[in-house]
PDB file of C-alpha atoms and ligand atoms in Angstrom:
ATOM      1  CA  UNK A 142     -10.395  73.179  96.530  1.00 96.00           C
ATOM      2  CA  UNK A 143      -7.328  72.688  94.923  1.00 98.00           C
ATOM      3  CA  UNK A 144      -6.589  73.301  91.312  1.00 98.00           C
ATOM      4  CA  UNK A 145      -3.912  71.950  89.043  1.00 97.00           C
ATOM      5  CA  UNK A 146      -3.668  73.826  85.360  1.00 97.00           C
ATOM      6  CA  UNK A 147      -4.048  70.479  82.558  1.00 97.00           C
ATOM      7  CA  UNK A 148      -2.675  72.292  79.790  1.00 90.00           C
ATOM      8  CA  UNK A 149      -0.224  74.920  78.582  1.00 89.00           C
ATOM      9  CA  UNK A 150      -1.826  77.719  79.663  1.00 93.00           C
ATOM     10  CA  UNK A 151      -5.671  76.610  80.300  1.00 97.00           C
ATOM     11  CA  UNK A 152      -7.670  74.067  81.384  1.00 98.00           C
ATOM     12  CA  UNK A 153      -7.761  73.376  85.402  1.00 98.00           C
ATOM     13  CA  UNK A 154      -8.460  69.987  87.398  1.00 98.00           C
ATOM     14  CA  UNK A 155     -10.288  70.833  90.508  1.00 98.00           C
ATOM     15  CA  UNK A 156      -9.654  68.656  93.145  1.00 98.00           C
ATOM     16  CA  UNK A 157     -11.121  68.126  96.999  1.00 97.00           C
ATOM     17  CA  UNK A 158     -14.532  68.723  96.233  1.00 97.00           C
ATOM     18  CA  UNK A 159     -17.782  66.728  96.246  1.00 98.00           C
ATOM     19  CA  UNK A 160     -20.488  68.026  93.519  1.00 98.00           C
ATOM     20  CA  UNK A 161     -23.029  65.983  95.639  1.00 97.00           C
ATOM     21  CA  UNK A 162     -22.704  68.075  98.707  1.00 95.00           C
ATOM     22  CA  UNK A 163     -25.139  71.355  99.131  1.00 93.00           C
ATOM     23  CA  UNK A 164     -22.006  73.765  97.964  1.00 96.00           C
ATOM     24  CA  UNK A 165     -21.940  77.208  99.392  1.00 97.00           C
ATOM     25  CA  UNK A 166     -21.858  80.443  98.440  1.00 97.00           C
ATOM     26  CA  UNK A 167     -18.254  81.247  98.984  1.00 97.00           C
ATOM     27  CA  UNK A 168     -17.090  77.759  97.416  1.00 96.00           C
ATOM     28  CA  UNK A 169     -19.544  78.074  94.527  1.00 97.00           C
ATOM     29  CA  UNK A 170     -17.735  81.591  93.958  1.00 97.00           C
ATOM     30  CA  UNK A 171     -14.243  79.645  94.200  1.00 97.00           C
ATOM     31  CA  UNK A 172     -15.612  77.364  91.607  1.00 98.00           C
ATOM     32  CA  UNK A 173     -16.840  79.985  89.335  1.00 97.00           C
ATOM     33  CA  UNK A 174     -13.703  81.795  89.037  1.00 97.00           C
ATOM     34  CA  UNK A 175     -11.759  79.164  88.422  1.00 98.00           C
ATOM     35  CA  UNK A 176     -14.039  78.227  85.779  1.00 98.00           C
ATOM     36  CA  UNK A 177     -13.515  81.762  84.145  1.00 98.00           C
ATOM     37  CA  UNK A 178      -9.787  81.687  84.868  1.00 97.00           C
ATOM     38  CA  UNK A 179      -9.170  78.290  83.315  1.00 98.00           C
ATOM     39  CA  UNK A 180     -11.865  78.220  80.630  1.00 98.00           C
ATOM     40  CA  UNK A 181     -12.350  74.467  81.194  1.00 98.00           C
ATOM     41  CA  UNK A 182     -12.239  72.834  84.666  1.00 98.00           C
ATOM     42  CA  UNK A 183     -12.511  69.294  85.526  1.00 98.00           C
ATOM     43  CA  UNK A 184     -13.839  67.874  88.408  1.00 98.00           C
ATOM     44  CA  UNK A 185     -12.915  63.884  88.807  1.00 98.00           C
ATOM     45  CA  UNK A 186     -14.666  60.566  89.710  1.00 98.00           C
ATOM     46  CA  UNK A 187     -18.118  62.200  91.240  1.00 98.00           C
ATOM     47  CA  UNK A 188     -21.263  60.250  91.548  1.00 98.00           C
ATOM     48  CA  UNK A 189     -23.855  61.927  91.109  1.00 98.00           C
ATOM     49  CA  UNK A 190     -27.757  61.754  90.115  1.00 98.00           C
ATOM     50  CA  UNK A 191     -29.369  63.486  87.333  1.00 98.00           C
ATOM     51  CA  UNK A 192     -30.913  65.968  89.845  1.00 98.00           C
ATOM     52  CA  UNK A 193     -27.704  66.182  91.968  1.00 98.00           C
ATOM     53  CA  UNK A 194     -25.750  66.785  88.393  1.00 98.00           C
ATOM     54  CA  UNK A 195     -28.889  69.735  87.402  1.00 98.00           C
ATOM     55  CA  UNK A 196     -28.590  71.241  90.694  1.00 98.00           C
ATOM     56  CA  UNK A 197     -24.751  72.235  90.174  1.00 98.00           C
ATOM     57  CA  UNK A 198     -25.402  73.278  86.691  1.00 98.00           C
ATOM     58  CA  UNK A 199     -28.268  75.720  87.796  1.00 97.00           C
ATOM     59  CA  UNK A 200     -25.585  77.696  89.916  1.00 97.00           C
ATOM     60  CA  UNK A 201     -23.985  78.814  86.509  1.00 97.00           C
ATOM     61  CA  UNK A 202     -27.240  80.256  84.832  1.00 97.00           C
ATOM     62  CA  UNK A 203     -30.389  79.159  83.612  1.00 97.00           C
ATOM     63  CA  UNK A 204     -30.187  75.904  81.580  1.00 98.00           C
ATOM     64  CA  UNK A 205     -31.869  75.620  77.673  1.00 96.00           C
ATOM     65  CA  UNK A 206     -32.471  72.365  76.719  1.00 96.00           C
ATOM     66  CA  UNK A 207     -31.127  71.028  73.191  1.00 95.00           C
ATOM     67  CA  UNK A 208     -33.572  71.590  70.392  1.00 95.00           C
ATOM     68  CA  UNK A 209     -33.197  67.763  69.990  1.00 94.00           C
ATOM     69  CA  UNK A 210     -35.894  66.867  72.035  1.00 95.00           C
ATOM     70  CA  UNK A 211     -36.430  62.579  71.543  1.00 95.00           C
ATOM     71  CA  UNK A 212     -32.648  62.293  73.764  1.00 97.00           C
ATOM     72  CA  UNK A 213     -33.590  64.778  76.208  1.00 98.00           C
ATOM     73  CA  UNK A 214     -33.311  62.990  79.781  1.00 97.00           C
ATOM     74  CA  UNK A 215     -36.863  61.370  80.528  1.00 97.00           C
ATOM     75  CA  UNK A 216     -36.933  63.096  84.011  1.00 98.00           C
ATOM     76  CA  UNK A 217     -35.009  66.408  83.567  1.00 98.00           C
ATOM     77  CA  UNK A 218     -35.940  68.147  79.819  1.00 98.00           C
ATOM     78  CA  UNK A 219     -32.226  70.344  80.718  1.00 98.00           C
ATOM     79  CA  UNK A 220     -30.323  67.297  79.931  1.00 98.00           C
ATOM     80  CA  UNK A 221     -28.960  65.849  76.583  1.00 98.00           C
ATOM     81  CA  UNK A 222     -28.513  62.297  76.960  1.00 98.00           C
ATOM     82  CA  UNK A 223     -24.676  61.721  74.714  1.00 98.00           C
ATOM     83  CA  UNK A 224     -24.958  57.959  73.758  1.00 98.00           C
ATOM     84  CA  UNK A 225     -23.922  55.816  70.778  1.00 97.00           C
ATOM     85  CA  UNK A 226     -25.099  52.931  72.952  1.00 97.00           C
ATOM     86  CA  UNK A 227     -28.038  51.254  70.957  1.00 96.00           C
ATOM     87  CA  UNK A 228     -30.474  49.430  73.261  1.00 95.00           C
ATOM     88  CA  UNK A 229     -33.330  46.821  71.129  1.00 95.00           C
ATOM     89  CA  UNK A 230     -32.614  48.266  68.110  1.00 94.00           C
ATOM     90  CA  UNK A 231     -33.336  52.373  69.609  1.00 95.00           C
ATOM     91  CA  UNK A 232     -30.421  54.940  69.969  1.00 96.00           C
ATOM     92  CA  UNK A 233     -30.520  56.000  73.936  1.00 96.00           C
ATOM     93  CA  UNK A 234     -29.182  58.966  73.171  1.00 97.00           C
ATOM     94  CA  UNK A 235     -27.518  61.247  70.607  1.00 95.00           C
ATOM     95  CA  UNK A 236     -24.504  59.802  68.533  1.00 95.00           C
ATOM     96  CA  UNK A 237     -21.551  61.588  67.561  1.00 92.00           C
ATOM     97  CA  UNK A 238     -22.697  65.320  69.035  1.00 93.00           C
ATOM     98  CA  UNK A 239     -20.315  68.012  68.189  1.00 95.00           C
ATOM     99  CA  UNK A 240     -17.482  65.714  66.296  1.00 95.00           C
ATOM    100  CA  UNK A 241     -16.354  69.432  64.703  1.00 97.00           C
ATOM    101  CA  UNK A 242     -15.083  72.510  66.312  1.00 98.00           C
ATOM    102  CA  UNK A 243     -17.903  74.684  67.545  1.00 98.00           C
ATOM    103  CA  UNK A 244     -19.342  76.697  70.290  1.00 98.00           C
ATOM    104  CA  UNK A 245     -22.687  75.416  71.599  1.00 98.00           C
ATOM    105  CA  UNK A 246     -25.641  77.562  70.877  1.00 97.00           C
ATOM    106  CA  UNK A 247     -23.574  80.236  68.712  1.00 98.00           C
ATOM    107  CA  UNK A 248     -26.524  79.671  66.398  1.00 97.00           C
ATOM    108  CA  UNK A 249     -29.010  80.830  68.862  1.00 97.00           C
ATOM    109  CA  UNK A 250     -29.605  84.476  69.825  1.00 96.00           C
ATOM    110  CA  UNK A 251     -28.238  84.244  73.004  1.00 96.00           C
ATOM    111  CA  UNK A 252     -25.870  81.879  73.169  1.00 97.00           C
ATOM    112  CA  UNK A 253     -24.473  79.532  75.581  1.00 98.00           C
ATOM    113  CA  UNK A 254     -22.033  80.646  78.567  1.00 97.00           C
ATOM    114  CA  UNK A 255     -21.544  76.937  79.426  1.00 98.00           C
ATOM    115  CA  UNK A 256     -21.510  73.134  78.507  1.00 98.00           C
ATOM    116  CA  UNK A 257     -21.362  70.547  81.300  1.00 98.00           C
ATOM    117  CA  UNK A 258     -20.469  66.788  80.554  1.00 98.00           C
ATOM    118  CA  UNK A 259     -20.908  64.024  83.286  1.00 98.00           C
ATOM    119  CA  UNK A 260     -19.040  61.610  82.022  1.00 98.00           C
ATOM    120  CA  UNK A 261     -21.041  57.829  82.580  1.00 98.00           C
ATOM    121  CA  UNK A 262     -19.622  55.580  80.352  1.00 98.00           C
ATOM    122  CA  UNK A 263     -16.027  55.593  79.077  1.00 98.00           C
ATOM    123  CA  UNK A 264     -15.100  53.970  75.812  1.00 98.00           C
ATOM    124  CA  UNK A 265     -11.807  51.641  75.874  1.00 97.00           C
ATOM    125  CA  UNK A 266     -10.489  54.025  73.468  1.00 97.00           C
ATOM    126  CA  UNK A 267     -10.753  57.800  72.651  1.00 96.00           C
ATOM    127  CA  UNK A 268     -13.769  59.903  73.404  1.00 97.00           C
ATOM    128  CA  UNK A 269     -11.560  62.768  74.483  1.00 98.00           C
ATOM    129  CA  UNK A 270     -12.805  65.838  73.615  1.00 98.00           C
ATOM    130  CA  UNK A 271     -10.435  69.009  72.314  1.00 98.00           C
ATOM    131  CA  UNK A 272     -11.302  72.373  73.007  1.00 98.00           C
ATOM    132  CA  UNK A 273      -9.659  75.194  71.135  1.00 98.00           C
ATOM    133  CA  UNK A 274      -8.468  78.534  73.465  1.00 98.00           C
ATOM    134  CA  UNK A 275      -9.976  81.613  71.486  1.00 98.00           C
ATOM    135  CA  UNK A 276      -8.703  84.424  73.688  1.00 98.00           C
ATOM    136  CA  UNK A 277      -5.236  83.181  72.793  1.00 98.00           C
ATOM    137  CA  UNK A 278      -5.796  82.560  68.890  1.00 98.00           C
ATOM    138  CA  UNK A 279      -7.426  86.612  69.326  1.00 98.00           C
ATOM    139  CA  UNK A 280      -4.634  87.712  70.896  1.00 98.00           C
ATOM    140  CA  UNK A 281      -1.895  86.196  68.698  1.00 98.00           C
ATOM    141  CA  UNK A 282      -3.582  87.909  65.125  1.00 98.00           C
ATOM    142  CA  UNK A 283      -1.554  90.323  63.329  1.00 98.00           C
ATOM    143  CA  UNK A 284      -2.800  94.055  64.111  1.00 98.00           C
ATOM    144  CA  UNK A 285      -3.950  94.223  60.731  1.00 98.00           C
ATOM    145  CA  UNK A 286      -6.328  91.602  60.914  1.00 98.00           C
ATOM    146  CA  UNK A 287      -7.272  92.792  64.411  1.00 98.00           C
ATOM    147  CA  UNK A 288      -8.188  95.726  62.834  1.00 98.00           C
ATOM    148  CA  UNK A 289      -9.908  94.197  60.249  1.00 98.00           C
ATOM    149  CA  UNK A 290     -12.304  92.788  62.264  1.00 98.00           C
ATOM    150  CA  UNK A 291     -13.448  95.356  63.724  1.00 98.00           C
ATOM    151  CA  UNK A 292     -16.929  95.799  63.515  1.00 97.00           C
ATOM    152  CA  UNK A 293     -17.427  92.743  61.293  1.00 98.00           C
ATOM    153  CA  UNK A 294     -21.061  90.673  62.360  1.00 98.00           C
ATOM    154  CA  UNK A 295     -20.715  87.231  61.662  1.00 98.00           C
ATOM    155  CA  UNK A 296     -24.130  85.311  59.937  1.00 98.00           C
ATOM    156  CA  UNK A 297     -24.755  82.083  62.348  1.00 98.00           C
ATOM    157  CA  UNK A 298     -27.388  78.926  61.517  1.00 97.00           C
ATOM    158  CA  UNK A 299     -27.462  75.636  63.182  1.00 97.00           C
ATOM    159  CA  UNK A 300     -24.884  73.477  61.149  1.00 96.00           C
ATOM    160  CA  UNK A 301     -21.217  72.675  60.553  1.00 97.00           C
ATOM    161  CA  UNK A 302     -20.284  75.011  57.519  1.00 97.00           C
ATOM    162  CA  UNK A 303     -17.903  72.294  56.351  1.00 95.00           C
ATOM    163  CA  UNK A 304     -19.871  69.369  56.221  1.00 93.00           C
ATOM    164  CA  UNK A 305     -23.518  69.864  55.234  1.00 95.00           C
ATOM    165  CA  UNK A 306     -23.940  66.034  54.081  1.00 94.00           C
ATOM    166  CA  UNK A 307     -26.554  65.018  56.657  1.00 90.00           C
ATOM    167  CA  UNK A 308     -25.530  61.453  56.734  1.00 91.00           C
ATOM    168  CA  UNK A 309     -21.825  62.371  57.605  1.00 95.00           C
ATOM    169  CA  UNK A 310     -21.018  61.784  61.202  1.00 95.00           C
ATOM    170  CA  UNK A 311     -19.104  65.094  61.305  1.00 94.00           C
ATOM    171  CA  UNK A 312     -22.143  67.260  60.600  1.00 95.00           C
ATOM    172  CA  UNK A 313     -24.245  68.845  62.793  1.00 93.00           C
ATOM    173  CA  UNK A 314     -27.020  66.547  64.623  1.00 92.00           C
ATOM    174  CA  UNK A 315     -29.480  65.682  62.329  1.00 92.00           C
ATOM    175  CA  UNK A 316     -33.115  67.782  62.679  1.00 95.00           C
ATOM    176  CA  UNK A 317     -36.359  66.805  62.256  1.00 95.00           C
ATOM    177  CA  UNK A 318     -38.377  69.593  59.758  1.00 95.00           C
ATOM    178  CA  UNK A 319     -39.786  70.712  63.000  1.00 96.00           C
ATOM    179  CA  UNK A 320     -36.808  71.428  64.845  1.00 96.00           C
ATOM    180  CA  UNK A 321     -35.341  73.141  61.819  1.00 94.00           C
ATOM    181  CA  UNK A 322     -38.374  75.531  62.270  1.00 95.00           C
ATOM    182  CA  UNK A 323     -37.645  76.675  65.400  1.00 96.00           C
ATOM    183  CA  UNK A 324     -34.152  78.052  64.558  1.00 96.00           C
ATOM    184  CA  UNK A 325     -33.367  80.957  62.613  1.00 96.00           C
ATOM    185  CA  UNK A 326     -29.970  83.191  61.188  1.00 98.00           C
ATOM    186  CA  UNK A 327     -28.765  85.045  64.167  1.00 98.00           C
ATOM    187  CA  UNK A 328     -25.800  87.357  64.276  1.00 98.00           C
ATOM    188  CA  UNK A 329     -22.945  87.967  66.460  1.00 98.00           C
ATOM    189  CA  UNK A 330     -19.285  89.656  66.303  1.00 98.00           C
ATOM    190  CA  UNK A 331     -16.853  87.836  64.735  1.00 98.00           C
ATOM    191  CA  UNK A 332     -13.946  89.075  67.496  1.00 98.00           C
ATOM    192  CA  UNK A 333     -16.422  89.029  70.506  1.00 98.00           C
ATOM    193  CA  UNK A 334     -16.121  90.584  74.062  1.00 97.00           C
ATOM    194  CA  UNK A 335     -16.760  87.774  76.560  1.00 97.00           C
ATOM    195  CA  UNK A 336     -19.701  89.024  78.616  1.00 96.00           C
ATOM    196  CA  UNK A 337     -17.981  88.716  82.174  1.00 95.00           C
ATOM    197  CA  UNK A 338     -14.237  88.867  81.656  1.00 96.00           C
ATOM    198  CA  UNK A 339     -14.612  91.680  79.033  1.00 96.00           C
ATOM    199  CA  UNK A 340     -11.264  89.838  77.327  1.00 98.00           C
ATOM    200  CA  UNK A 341     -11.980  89.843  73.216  1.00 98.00           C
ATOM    201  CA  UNK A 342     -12.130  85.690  71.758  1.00 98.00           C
ATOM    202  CA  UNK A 343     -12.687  84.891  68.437  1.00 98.00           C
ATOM    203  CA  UNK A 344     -16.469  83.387  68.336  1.00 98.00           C
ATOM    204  CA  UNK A 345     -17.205  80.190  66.645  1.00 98.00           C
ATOM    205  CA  UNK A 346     -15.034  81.305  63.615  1.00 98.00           C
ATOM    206  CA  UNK A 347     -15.727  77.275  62.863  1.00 98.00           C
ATOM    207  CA  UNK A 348     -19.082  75.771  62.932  1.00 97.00           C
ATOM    208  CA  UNK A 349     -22.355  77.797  62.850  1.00 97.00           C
ATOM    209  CA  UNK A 350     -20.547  80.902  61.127  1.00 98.00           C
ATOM    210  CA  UNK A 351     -21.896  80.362  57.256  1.00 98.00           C
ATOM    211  CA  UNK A 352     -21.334  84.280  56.422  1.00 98.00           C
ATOM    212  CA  UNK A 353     -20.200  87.971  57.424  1.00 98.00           C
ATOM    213  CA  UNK A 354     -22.968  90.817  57.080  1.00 98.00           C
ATOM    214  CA  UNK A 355     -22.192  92.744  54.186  1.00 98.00           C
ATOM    215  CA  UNK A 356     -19.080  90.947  52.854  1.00 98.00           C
ATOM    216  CA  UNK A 357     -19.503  88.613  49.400  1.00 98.00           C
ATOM    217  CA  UNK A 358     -20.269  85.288  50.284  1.00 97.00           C
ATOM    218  CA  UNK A 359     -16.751  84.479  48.978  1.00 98.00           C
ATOM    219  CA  UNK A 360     -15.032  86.824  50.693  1.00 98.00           C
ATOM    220  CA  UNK A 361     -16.607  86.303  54.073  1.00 98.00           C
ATOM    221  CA  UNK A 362     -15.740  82.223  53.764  1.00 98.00           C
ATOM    222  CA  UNK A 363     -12.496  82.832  52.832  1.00 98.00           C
ATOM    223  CA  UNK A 364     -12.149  84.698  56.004  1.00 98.00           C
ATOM    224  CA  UNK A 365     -13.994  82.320  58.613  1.00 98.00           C
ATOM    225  CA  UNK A 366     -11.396  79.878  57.147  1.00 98.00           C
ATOM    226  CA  UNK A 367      -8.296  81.497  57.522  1.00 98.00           C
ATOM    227  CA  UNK A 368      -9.545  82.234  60.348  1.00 98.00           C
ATOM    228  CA  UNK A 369     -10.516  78.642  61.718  1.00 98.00           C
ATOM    229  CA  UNK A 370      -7.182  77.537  60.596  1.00 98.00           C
ATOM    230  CA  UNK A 371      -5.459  79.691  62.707  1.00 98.00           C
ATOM    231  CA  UNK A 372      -8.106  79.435  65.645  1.00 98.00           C
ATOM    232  CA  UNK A 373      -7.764  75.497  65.925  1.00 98.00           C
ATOM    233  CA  UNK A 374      -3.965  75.218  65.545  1.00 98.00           C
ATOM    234  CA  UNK A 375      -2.539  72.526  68.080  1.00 98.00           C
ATOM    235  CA  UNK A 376      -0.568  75.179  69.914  1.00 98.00           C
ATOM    236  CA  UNK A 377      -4.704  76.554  70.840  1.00 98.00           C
ATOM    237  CA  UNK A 378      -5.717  73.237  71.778  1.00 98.00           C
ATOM    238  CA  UNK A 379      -6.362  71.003  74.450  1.00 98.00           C
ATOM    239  CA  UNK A 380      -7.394  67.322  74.704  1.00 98.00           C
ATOM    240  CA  UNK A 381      -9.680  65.944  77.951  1.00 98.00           C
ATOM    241  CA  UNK A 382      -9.764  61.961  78.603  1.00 98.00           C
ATOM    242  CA  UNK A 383     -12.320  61.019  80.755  1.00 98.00           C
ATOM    243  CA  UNK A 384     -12.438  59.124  83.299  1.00 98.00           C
ATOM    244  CA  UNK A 385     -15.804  57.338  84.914  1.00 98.00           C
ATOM    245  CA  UNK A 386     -17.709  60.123  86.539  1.00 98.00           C
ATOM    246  CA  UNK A 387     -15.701  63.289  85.076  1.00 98.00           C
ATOM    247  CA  UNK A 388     -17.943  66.349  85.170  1.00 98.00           C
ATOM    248  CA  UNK A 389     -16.021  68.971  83.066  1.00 98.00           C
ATOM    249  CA  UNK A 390     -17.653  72.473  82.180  1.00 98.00           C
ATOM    250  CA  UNK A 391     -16.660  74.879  79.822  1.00 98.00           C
ATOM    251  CA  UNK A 392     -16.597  78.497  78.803  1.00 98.00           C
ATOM    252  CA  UNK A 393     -17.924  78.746  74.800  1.00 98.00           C
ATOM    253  CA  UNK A 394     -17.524  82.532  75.111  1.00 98.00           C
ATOM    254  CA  UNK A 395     -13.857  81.634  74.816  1.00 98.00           C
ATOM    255  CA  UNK A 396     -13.466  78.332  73.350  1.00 98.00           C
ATOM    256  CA  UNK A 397     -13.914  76.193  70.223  1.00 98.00           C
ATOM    257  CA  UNK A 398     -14.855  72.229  71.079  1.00 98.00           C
ATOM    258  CA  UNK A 399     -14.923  69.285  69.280  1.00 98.00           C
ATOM    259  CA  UNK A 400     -15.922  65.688  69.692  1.00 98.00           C
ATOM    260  CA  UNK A 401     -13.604  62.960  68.869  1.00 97.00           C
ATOM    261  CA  UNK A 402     -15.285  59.754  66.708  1.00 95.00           C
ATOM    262  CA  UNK A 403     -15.236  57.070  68.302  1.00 95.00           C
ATOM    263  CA  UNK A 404     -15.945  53.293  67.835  1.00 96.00           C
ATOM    264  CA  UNK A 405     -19.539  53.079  67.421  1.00 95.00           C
ATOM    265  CA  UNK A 406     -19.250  49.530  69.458  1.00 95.00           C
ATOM    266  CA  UNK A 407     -17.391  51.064  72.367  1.00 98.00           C
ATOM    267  CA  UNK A 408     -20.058  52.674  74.703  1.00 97.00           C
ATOM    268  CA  UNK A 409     -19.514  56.167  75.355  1.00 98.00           C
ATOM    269  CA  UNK A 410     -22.693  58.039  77.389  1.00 98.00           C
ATOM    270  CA  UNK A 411     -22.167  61.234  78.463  1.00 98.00           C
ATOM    271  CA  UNK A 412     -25.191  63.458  80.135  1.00 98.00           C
ATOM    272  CA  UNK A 413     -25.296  67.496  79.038  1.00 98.00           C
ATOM    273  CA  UNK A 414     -26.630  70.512  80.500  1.00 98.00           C
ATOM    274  CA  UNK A 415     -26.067  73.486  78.237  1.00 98.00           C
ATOM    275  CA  UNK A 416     -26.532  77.077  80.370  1.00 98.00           C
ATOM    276  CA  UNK A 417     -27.540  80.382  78.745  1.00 97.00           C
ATOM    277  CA  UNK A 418     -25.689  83.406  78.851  1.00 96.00           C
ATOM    278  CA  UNK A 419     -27.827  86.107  81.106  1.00 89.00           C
ATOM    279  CA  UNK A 420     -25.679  89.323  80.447  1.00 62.00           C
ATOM    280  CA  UNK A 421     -25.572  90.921  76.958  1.00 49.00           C
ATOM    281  CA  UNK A 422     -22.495  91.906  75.591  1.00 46.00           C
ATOM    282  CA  UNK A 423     -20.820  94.777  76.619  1.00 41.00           C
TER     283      UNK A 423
HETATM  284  C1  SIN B 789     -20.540  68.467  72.488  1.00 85.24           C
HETATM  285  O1  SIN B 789     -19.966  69.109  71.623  1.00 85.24           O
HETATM  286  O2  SIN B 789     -21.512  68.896  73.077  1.00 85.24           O
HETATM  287  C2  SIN B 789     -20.103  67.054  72.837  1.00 85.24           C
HETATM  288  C3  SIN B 789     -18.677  66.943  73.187  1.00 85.24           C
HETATM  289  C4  SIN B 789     -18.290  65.505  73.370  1.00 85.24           C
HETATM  290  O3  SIN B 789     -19.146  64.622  73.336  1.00 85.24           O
HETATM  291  O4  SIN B 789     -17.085  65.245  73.534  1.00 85.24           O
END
């Protein structure tokens, strides 16, 4: 395998390696560290099947799939179909996912170590997505607000704190009243340690974060958006194009991500395995 770094200082492109061959141990290990190292790594032009695609994903942790359930992947539940393509009149497959910085699952218990995106169909234009490096926007806070974050819990629910208008296509996937049943406040630090590299990020500071436990509701917003103000800057940031067959996977322990809109008449399909996090914070 050979890896070249994408941008300033993460984001790797893995190159001489087929995701449709059996991978072994030691090269699945190579993989894995990279993917830790470089936060986001990007394997190009693969071709692989939905089982093929699965069977990679599955060496990272045990899948969850999306509690949008009518685009999961008719054969394989662990897959999000991404589609704005509209097929006799019917969606196949969720529009406009994520087009706001987030971390997947940060409104979930245990969240989600990693995203995976196999990239099918590539619009003419845009449908990059930018991903926001949260170790570095830690690291670079005063030592004030280090300190002053401390111990603070931030309040997470399924939603885009900035845009609550369900009809906007920069909030959060629209639920049915079921699927809103099934999710609940959770909590997690607001300056987390990342469960395997022990490094502090900032977590989902933008996004699911509504509140901080104990702090007046005031307060605790002001916070989140200083803090996502700093946390997104452009010097954090870092912007994937696709290509056909791009199978990128990223760390959300460290990262912010965000969908770019794009043309609704320029077909972009994308499928997405989402996997767990199996270790607890430290
Ligand atoms: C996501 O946030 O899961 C989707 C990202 C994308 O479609 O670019």
């Amino acid at each position: 395998m050979q890896l070249k770094r994408l941008g300033g200082d993460f984001a790797l492109e893995a190159g001489g390696v087929d995701l449709a061959r059996p991978l072994s141990d030691g090269a699945f290990r190579e993989i894995e560290e990279a993917f830790f190292a470089g936060q986001v790594l990007v394997f190009r032009a693969q071709n692989l099947t939905a089982r093929q695609f699965l069977e990679f994903a599955r060496r990272f942790g045990p899948p969850e799939p999306h509690v949008v359930d009518q685009f999961h992947h008719p054969e394989y539940a662990d897959i999000l179909i991404l589609s704005n393509v509209v097929r006799d009149g019917k969606p196949a497959g969720l529009a406009d996912a994520g087009t706001y910085f987030h971390t997947d699952y940060s409104y979930l218990e245990t969240p989600a170590r990693a995203t995976l995106l196999y990239s099918l169909q590539v619009p003419r234009a845009g449908g990059d997505t930018l991903f926001a490096n949260q170790y570095a926007a830690y690291d670079d806070l005063p030592g004030a607000m280090k300190k002053r974050l401390e111990g603070l819990v931030g309040l997470h629910h399924y939603g885009n704190r900035d845009d609550l208008e369900e009809t906007s296509r920069t909030a959060a996937s629209l639920l049915t009243e079921e699927q809103k049943g099934r999710l609940h406040w959770v909590r997690h630090p607001v300056a987390r340690r990342h469960p395997v590299t022990g490094r502090t990020a900032l977590y989902a500071v933008s996004g699911s974060s509504f509140g901080i436990e104990g702090m007046p509701e005031g307060e605790a917003r002001a916070l989140l958006d200083e803090l996502k103000r700093h946390a997104t800057l452009g010097k954090y940031r870092y912007r994937l194009t696709y290509g056909a067959g791009d199978v990128v996977i990223w760390d959300n322990a460290s990262l912010l991500h965000s969908a770019t809109l794009t043309d609704p008449d320029d077909a972009r399909t994308l499928w997405r395995i989402t996997i767990k996090e199996t270790r607890r914070q430290a």
